[in-house]
C-alpha positions as a printed NumPy array, in Angstrom:
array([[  0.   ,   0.   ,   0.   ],
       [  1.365,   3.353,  -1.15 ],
       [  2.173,   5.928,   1.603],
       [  0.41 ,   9.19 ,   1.508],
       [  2.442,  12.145,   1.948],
       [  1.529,  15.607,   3.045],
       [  2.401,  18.007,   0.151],
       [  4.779,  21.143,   1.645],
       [  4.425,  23.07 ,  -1.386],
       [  2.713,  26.469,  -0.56 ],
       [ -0.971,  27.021,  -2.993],
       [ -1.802,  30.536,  -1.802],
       [ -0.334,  33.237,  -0.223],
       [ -2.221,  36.006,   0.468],
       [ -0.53 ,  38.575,   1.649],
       [ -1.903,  41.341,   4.138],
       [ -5.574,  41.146,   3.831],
       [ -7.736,  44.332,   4.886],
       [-11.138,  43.724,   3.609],
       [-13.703,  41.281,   4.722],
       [-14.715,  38.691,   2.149],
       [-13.097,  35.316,   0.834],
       [ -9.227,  34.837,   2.032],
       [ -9.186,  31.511,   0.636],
       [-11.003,  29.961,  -2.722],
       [-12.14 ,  26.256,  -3.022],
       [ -9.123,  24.142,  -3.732],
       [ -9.455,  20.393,  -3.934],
       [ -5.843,  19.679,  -3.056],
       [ -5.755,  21.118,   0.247],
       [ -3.969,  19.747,   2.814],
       [ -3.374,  22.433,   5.678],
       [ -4.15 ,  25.973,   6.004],
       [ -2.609,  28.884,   8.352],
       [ -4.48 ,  32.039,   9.493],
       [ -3.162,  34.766,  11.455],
       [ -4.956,  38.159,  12.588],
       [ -2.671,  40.916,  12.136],
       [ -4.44 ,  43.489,  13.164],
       [ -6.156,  44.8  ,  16.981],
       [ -9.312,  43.522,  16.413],
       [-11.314,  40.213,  16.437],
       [-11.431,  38.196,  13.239],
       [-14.364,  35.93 ,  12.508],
       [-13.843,  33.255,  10.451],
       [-16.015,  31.015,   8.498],
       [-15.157,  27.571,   6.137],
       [-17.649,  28.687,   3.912],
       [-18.719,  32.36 ,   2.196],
       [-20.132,  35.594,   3.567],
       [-17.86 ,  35.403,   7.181],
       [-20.224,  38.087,   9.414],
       [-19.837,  38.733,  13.255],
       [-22.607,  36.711,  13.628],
       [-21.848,  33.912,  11.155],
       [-18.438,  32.546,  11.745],
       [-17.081,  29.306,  12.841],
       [-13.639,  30.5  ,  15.116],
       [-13.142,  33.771,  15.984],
       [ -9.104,  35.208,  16.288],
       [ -8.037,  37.508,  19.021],
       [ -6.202,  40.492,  17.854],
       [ -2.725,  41.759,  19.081],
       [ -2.154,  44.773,  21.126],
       [ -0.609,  46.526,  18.064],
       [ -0.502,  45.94 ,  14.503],
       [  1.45 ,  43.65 ,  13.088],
       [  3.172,  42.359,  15.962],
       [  2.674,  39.172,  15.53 ],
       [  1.013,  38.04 ,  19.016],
       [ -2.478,  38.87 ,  17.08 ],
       [ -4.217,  34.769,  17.704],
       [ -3.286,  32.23 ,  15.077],
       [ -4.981,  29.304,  13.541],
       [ -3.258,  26.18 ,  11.658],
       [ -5.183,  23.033,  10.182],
       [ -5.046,  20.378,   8.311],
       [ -7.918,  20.159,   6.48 ],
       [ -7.636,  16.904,   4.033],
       [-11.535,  16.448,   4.378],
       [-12.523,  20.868,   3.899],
       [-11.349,  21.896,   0.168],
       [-14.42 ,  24.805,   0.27 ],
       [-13.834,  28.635,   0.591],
       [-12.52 ,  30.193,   3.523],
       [-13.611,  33.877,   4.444],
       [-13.029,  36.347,   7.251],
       [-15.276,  39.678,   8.701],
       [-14.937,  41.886,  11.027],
       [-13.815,  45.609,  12.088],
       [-10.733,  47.28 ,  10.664],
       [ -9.3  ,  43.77 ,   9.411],
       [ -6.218,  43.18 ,   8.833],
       [ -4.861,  39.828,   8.476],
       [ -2.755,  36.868,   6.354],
       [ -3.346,  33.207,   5.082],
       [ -1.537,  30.767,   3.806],
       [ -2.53 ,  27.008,   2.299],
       [ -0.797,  23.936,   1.325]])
């Protein structure tokens, strides 16, 4: 039986995000995704589209400044969710990353 392996190659980068909306579009070779809030200010996140502050699925705590880096952080491996990931909130500000 052939091992699976995890692929390391990055998919999607996004950069610093500052608009609510989809972070993340479908992809069907998925294997983990990170998540960070950047900025001072709760992010909502949903696995799905149209993220709101009232429908979300995790919420990340913001940092105490901008950018520096203490803002909460999520990281999954999702081999089962390949669907669009989006974010809302106020004054976002944040990054993701998938494999």
């Amino acid at each position: 039986m052939a091992k699976m392996e995890q692929s390391t190659q990055v998919h999607t980068r996004t950069g610093i995000v500052t608009t609510a909306g989809t972070i993340l579009n479908e992809f069907q070779d998925r294997r983990e995704i990170i998540i960070q809030n950047l900025g001072t200010n709760p992010l909502f996140v949903k696995f799905g589209n149209d993220a709101s502050v009232s429908d979300f699925d995790v919420i990340l705590s913001g940092g105490t400044a901008n950018d520096d880096g203490i803002g909460e952080k999520v990281s999954y491996n999702y081999v089962s969710y390949v669907g669009a990931i989006s974010v809302a909130g106020t004054s976002i500000r944040c990054t993701a990353t998938e494999f």
